mmCIF file of C-alpha atoms in Angstrom:
data_model
loop_
_atom_site.group_PDB
_atom_site.id
_atom_site.type_symbol
_atom_site.label_atom_id
_atom_site.label_comp_id
_atom_site.label_asym_id
_atom_site.label_seq_id
_atom_site.Cartn_x
_atom_site.Cartn_y
_atom_site.Cartn_z
ATOM 1 C CA MET A 20 -6.299 -17.943 -33.536
ATOM 2 C CA LYS A 21 -9.154 -20.355 -32.454
ATOM 3 C CA ASP A 22 -8.737 -24.008 -32.618
ATOM 4 C CA TYR A 23 -11.887 -24.099 -34.674
ATOM 5 C CA ARG A 24 -10.320 -21.764 -37.546
ATOM 6 C CA ILE A 25 -7.391 -23.450 -37.551
ATOM 7 C CA LYS A 26 -9.115 -26.710 -38.602
ATOM 8 C CA ALA A 27 -11.235 -24.857 -40.870
ATOM 9 C CA ILE A 28 -8.127 -23.584 -42.571
ATOM 10 C CA ALA A 29 -6.651 -27.045 -42.755
ATOM 11 C CA ARG A 30 -9.835 -28.368 -44.334
ATOM 12 C CA GLY A 31 -9.827 -25.552 -46.963
ATOM 13 C CA LEU A 32 -6.354 -25.920 -48.152
ATOM 14 C CA ALA A 33 -7.057 -29.760 -48.341
ATOM 15 C CA ILE A 34 -10.379 -29.120 -50.344
ATOM 16 C CA ILE A 35 -8.240 -26.459 -52.796
ATOM 17 C CA ALA A 36 -5.728 -29.166 -53.341
ATOM 18 C CA PHE A 37 -8.219 -31.604 -54.133
ATOM 19 C CA ALA A 38 -9.808 -29.337 -56.685
ATOM 20 C CA VAL A 39 -6.395 -28.839 -58.173
ATOM 21 C CA CYS A 40 -5.805 -32.207 -58.484
ATOM 22 C CA LEU A 41 -8.878 -32.975 -60.046
ATOM 23 C CA LEU A 42 -8.054 -30.615 -62.884
ATOM 24 C CA LEU A 43 -4.766 -32.162 -63.193
ATOM 25 C CA SER A 44 -6.358 -35.539 -63.560
ATOM 26 C CA LYS A 45 -8.026 -34.485 -66.617
ATOM 27 C CA THR A 46 -4.224 -33.621 -68.161
ATOM 28 C CA GLY A 47 -2.607 -36.886 -67.301
ATOM 29 C CA ALA A 48 -0.871 -35.524 -64.498
ATOM 30 C CA PHE A 49 -1.657 -38.702 -61.934
ATOM 31 C CA THR A 50 0.008 -40.838 -64.336
ATOM 32 C CA ALA A 51 3.555 -38.814 -64.307
ATOM 33 C CA PHE A 52 3.206 -37.959 -60.704
ATOM 34 C CA PRO A 53 1.566 -40.712 -58.687
ATOM 35 C CA MET A 54 2.498 -39.248 -55.273
ATOM 36 C CA VAL A 55 -0.071 -36.514 -55.603
ATOM 37 C CA LYS A 56 -3.011 -38.900 -55.647
ATOM 38 C CA ILE A 57 -1.173 -40.721 -52.682
ATOM 39 C CA GLY A 58 -0.785 -37.433 -50.592
ATOM 40 C CA MET A 59 -4.420 -36.486 -51.459
ATOM 41 C CA SER A 60 -5.347 -39.730 -49.935
ATOM 42 C CA ILE A 61 -3.627 -39.243 -46.840
ATOM 43 C CA ILE A 62 -4.922 -35.760 -46.502
ATOM 44 C CA LEU A 63 -8.644 -36.855 -46.821
ATOM 45 C CA ILE A 64 -7.808 -40.068 -44.332
ATOM 46 C CA LEU A 65 -6.755 -37.746 -41.943
ATOM 47 C CA VAL A 66 -10.080 -35.505 -42.393
ATOM 48 C CA VAL A 67 -12.175 -38.864 -41.918
ATOM 49 C CA ILE A 68 -10.182 -39.552 -38.784
ATOM 50 C CA GLU A 69 -10.918 -35.894 -37.312
ATOM 51 C CA ALA A 70 -14.504 -36.050 -38.265
ATOM 52 C CA LEU A 71 -14.975 -39.451 -36.775
ATOM 53 C CA VAL A 72 -13.414 -37.992 -33.179
ATOM 54 C CA GLU A 73 -15.795 -35.062 -33.703
ATOM 55 C CA LYS A 74 -18.615 -37.413 -34.223
ATOM 56 C CA SER A 75 -19.384 -35.313 -37.564
ATOM 57 C CA PHE A 76 -21.241 -37.958 -39.894
ATOM 58 C CA LEU A 77 -21.810 -35.092 -42.499
ATOM 59 C CA GLY A 78 -17.774 -34.706 -42.389
ATOM 60 C CA VAL A 79 -17.029 -38.389 -42.562
ATOM 61 C CA PHE A 80 -19.167 -38.961 -45.580
ATOM 62 C CA PHE A 81 -18.249 -35.602 -47.514
ATOM 63 C CA SER A 82 -14.591 -36.868 -47.031
ATOM 64 C CA LEU A 83 -15.586 -40.192 -48.559
ATOM 65 C CA GLY A 84 -17.337 -38.608 -51.182
ATOM 66 C CA LEU A 85 -14.062 -36.796 -52.140
ATOM 67 C CA MET A 86 -12.106 -39.926 -51.916
ATOM 68 C CA ALA A 87 -14.791 -41.709 -54.311
ATOM 69 C CA CYS A 88 -14.103 -38.790 -56.887
ATOM 70 C CA LEU A 89 -10.278 -39.357 -56.524
ATOM 71 C CA PHE A 90 -10.561 -43.121 -56.938
ATOM 72 C CA GLN A 91 -13.546 -42.769 -59.368
ATOM 73 C CA LYS A 92 -11.988 -45.073 -62.248
ATOM 74 C CA GLU A 93 -10.868 -47.632 -59.461
ATOM 75 C CA ILE A 94 -14.477 -48.267 -57.940
ATOM 76 C CA GLY A 95 -16.470 -48.184 -61.075
ATOM 77 C CA LEU A 96 -17.791 -44.703 -61.291
ATOM 78 C CA GLU A 97 -15.919 -43.222 -63.984
ATOM 79 C CA SER A 98 -19.591 -42.506 -65.692
ATOM 80 C CA VAL A 99 -20.756 -40.633 -62.825
ATOM 81 C CA SER A 100 -20.240 -37.248 -62.780
ATOM 82 C CA TYR A 101 -18.343 -35.795 -59.665
ATOM 83 C CA ALA A 102 -21.361 -33.546 -58.593
ATOM 84 C CA ILE A 103 -23.609 -36.831 -58.367
ATOM 85 C CA ILE A 104 -21.085 -38.650 -56.435
ATOM 86 C CA ILE A 105 -20.682 -35.624 -53.821
ATOM 87 C CA LEU A 106 -24.198 -35.146 -53.411
ATOM 88 C CA ALA A 107 -24.753 -38.656 -52.923
ATOM 89 C CA PHE A 108 -22.386 -39.245 -49.944
ATOM 90 C CA VAL A 109 -23.561 -35.763 -48.567
ATOM 91 C CA LEU A 110 -27.096 -37.227 -48.277
ATOM 92 C CA ILE A 111 -25.872 -40.247 -46.809
ATOM 93 C CA GLY A 112 -24.195 -38.190 -44.058
ATOM 94 C CA VAL A 113 -27.384 -36.178 -43.576
ATOM 95 C CA GLY A 114 -29.385 -39.489 -43.477
ATOM 96 C CA PHE A 115 -26.700 -40.559 -40.597
ATOM 97 C CA THR A 116 -26.773 -37.402 -38.583
ATOM 98 C CA LEU A 117 -30.426 -37.809 -38.513
ATOM 99 C CA ILE A 118 -30.388 -41.320 -37.089
ATOM 100 C CA PHE A 119 -27.693 -41.312 -34.914
ATOM 101 C CA GLY A 120 -26.554 -37.652 -34.369
ATOM 102 C CA LYS A 121 -27.444 -35.750 -30.989
ATOM 103 C CA LYS A 122 -27.876 -32.009 -30.695
ATOM 104 C CA PRO A 123 -24.553 -30.543 -29.806
ATOM 105 C CA LYS A 124 -23.881 -29.087 -26.348
ATOM 106 C CA ILE A 125 -23.602 -25.403 -25.605
ATOM 107 C CA THR A 126 -21.004 -24.693 -22.756
ATOM 108 C CA VAL A 127 -21.932 -21.745 -20.649
ATOM 109 C CA ILE A 128 -19.259 -20.304 -18.077
ATOM 110 C CA ASN A 129 -20.281 -17.439 -16.046
ATOM 111 C CA ASN A 130 -18.493 -16.729 -13.093
ATOM 112 C CA GLY A 131 -16.500 -19.684 -12.853
ATOM 113 C CA HIS A 132 -19.540 -22.137 -12.987
ATOM 114 C CA LYS A 133 -19.525 -24.324 -16.182
ATOM 115 C CA ALA A 134 -22.531 -26.225 -17.450
ATOM 116 C CA SER A 135 -23.549 -27.978 -20.680
ATOM 117 C CA VAL A 136 -27.099 -27.520 -22.329
ATOM 118 C CA GLU A 137 -28.628 -28.670 -25.469
ATOM 119 C CA GLY A 138 -28.376 -26.121 -28.556
ATOM 120 C CA VAL A 139 -28.633 -25.858 -32.081
ATOM 121 C CA SER A 140 -24.627 -25.142 -32.792
ATOM 122 C CA ASN A 141 -21.372 -25.780 -31.201
ATOM 123 C CA ALA A 142 -21.167 -22.492 -29.388
ATOM 124 C CA GLU A 143 -19.327 -21.138 -26.001
ATOM 125 C CA TYR A 144 -20.234 -18.006 -23.996
ATOM 126 C CA TRP A 145 -18.231 -16.730 -21.294
ATOM 127 C CA GLU A 146 -18.455 -13.894 -18.910
ATOM 128 C CA GLU A 147 -16.591 -12.276 -16.092
ATOM 129 C CA ASP A 148 -15.205 -9.277 -14.832
ATOM 130 C CA GLY A 149 -16.125 -6.733 -17.622
ATOM 131 C CA ASN A 150 -14.811 -9.548 -20.067
ATOM 132 C CA PHE A 151 -16.909 -11.674 -22.044
ATOM 133 C CA SER A 152 -16.344 -14.186 -25.210
ATOM 134 C CA VAL A 153 -18.901 -15.575 -27.834
ATOM 135 C CA ASP A 154 -17.951 -18.537 -30.196
ATOM 136 C CA ASN A 155 -19.927 -20.013 -32.750
ATOM 137 C CA ASN A 156 -18.847 -22.700 -35.157
ATOM 138 C CA LEU A 157 -21.756 -24.108 -37.014
ATOM 139 C CA GLY A 158 -25.499 -23.779 -37.020
ATOM 140 C CA GLN A 159 -27.469 -20.562 -35.878
ATOM 141 C CA ARG A 160 -27.224 -18.936 -32.682
ATOM 142 C CA THR A 161 -28.396 -15.390 -30.852
ATOM 143 C CA GLN A 162 -26.684 -14.277 -27.914
ATOM 144 C CA TYR A 163 -27.441 -11.329 -25.632
ATOM 145 C CA VAL A 164 -24.707 -9.738 -23.546
ATOM 146 C CA LYS A 165 -25.569 -7.655 -20.774
ATOM 147 C CA ILE A 166 -22.277 -6.752 -19.111
ATOM 148 C CA GLN A 167 -21.486 -3.572 -16.838
ATOM 149 C CA ASN A 168 -18.285 -1.817 -17.170
ATOM 150 C CA MET A 169 -17.379 -3.857 -20.135
ATOM 151 C CA LYS A 170 -13.299 -3.938 -20.569
ATOM 152 C CA LYS A 171 -12.718 -6.803 -23.350
ATOM 153 C CA GLY A 172 -14.782 -8.718 -25.330
ATOM 154 C CA ASP A 173 -14.274 -11.780 -28.232
ATOM 155 C CA ILE A 174 -16.756 -12.513 -30.798
ATOM 156 C CA ASP A 175 -15.936 -15.313 -33.065
ATOM 157 C CA ASN A 176 -18.119 -16.878 -35.604
ATOM 158 C CA ALA A 177 -16.748 -19.758 -38.234
ATOM 159 C CA LEU A 178 -19.444 -20.983 -40.726
ATOM 160 C CA GLY A 179 -22.723 -20.283 -38.842
ATOM 161 C CA SER A 180 -24.948 -17.410 -38.363
ATOM 162 C CA LEU A 181 -24.651 -15.559 -34.982
ATOM 163 C CA THR A 182 -26.344 -12.397 -33.824
ATOM 164 C CA VAL A 183 -25.279 -10.676 -30.620
ATOM 165 C CA TYR A 184 -26.911 -7.959 -28.671
ATOM 166 C CA LEU A 185 -25.281 -5.777 -26.318
ATOM 167 C CA SER A 186 -27.992 -3.951 -25.478
ATOM 168 C CA GLY A 187 -28.045 -3.029 -21.421
ATOM 169 C CA SER A 188 -24.126 -3.150 -21.545
ATOM 170 C CA THR A 189 -22.372 -0.452 -20.447
ATOM 171 C CA VAL A 190 -18.731 0.643 -21.070
ATOM 172 C CA ASP A 191 -15.857 0.804 -18.526
ATOM 173 C CA ALA A 192 -14.374 4.549 -17.695
ATOM 174 C CA SER A 193 -10.977 3.675 -19.318
ATOM 175 C CA GLY A 194 -12.627 2.238 -22.768
ATOM 176 C CA ALA A 195 -13.100 -1.183 -24.102
ATOM 177 C CA GLN A 196 -11.870 -3.308 -26.875
ATOM 178 C CA LEU A 197 -13.688 -5.861 -28.990
ATOM 179 C CA ASP A 198 -12.028 -8.418 -31.186
ATOM 180 C CA ILE A 199 -14.532 -9.494 -34.049
ATOM 181 C CA ASP A 200 -13.479 -12.657 -36.144
ATOM 182 C CA ASN A 201 -16.158 -14.043 -38.840
ATOM 183 C CA GLY A 202 -14.830 -16.553 -41.296
ATOM 184 C CA MET A 203 -17.457 -17.598 -43.928
ATOM 185 C CA GLY A 204 -20.482 -17.255 -41.896
ATOM 186 C CA SER A 205 -23.083 -14.404 -41.277
ATOM 187 C CA LEU A 206 -22.264 -12.286 -38.070
ATOM 188 C CA SER A 207 -24.500 -9.360 -36.658
ATOM 189 C CA VAL A 208 -23.920 -7.305 -33.892
ATOM 190 C CA TYR A 209 -26.212 -4.978 -32.143
ATOM 191 C CA PHE A 210 -24.458 -2.107 -30.369
ATOM 192 C CA PRO A 211 -26.481 0.609 -28.294
ATOM 193 C CA LYS A 212 -26.553 3.711 -29.574
ATOM 194 C CA GLU A 213 -25.021 5.362 -26.894
ATOM 195 C CA PHE A 214 -21.552 3.522 -27.492
ATOM 196 C CA ARG A 215 -18.759 5.560 -29.055
ATOM 197 C CA VAL A 216 -16.980 2.973 -31.446
ATOM 198 C CA ARG A 217 -13.802 3.281 -33.645
ATOM 199 C CA PHE A 218 -13.635 0.427 -36.142
ATOM 200 C CA ASN A 219 -10.316 -1.039 -37.375
ATOM 201 C CA CYS A 220 -11.475 -3.454 -40.366
ATOM 202 C CA ASP A 221 -9.579 -6.071 -42.198
ATOM 203 C CA ASN A 222 -12.023 -7.421 -44.966
ATOM 204 C CA GLY A 223 -11.014 -10.366 -47.180
ATOM 205 C CA MET A 224 -13.415 -11.421 -49.869
ATOM 206 C CA GLY A 225 -16.657 -10.737 -47.711
ATOM 207 C CA LYS A 226 -18.765 -7.532 -47.024
ATOM 208 C CA ILE A 227 -19.157 -5.487 -43.927
ATOM 209 C CA ASN A 228 -22.335 -3.449 -43.499
ATOM 210 C CA MET A 229 -23.011 -0.477 -41.263
ATOM 211 C CA HIS A 230 -26.155 0.529 -40.073
ATOM 212 C CA GLY A 231 -27.056 3.602 -38.162
ATOM 213 C CA GLU A 232 -24.247 5.941 -36.409
ATOM 214 C CA CYS A 233 -22.395 5.548 -33.307
ATOM 215 C CA ASN A 234 -22.223 8.332 -30.574
ATOM 216 C CA GLN A 235 -19.804 11.005 -31.501
ATOM 217 C CA ASP A 236 -19.464 12.520 -28.027
ATOM 218 C CA GLU A 237 -15.663 12.459 -27.189
ATOM 219 C CA THR A 238 -16.555 12.557 -23.568
ATOM 220 C CA GLN A 239 -17.823 9.013 -23.581
ATOM 221 C CA PRO A 240 -15.566 6.071 -23.134
ATOM 222 C CA LEU A 241 -14.202 4.685 -26.699
ATOM 223 C CA VAL A 242 -14.843 0.941 -28.048
ATOM 224 C CA ILE A 243 -12.072 0.129 -30.262
ATOM 225 C CA ALA A 244 -13.416 -2.707 -32.489
ATOM 226 C CA ASN A 245 -10.809 -4.652 -34.369
ATOM 227 C CA VAL A 246 -12.980 -6.629 -37.238
ATOM 228 C CA ASP A 247 -11.388 -9.434 -39.188
ATOM 229 C CA ASN A 248 -13.715 -10.738 -41.860
ATOM 230 C CA GLY A 249 -12.936 -13.458 -44.424
ATOM 231 C CA MET A 250 -15.405 -14.629 -46.992
ATOM 232 C CA GLY A 251 -18.722 -13.997 -44.845
ATOM 233 C CA GLN A 252 -20.633 -10.681 -44.204
ATOM 234 C CA ILE A 253 -20.933 -8.788 -40.841
ATOM 235 C CA ASP A 254 -23.633 -6.048 -40.063
ATOM 236 C CA PHE A 255 -23.239 -3.670 -37.169
ATOM 237 C CA TYR A 256 -26.251 -2.017 -35.705
ATOM 238 C CA PHE A 257 -26.764 1.033 -33.663
ATOM 239 C CA GLU A 258 -29.884 1.344 -32.022
#
């Protein structure tokens, strides 16, 4: 599992736990179980530290907004709705990002040579000896993959929007395997219509759409696509 997927799961569990605590707070459960409130504070502090390490102002202030909701009465905001508190902290985070934030780097590794360029998302692309890997964390990204004798490929998208074009690529005579993982984002993959593809799909609460048909000629090498979709949407195109 990719590092960013582990972080996303941890953050998701923290937010779910916080939501449960918000509901329990209305029943007086915090009075009977103060450790629940303390535990949530510890989780949010860890998230803030992680966001500071990653220099994510939005992550820092979103977490601080959740903490403000948790201690709403103590800081004198009991008359303010949760939605207003969260919105205010998110807007502060956006403001800090616009003032101090930098464009994230895209790391490109090709045949052992590594370089970083300015981009609009946290992404990485790697290609060598019939293998390739495309990772996208946040933001919007389009990646063109032109690889000869493709054997293995990894396509991972977390919360952003990723479009991958495989046009111009060829498949190794022994076939190829694609591992496609989409979290809560939007993923589009364009296959050449000459590709013969077999899909093994594991879909959670998201949606997987097929557009067009793959090659049915059994004399052609087979591409096995192992697809894992969480709560996002995946579109596969054959053209």
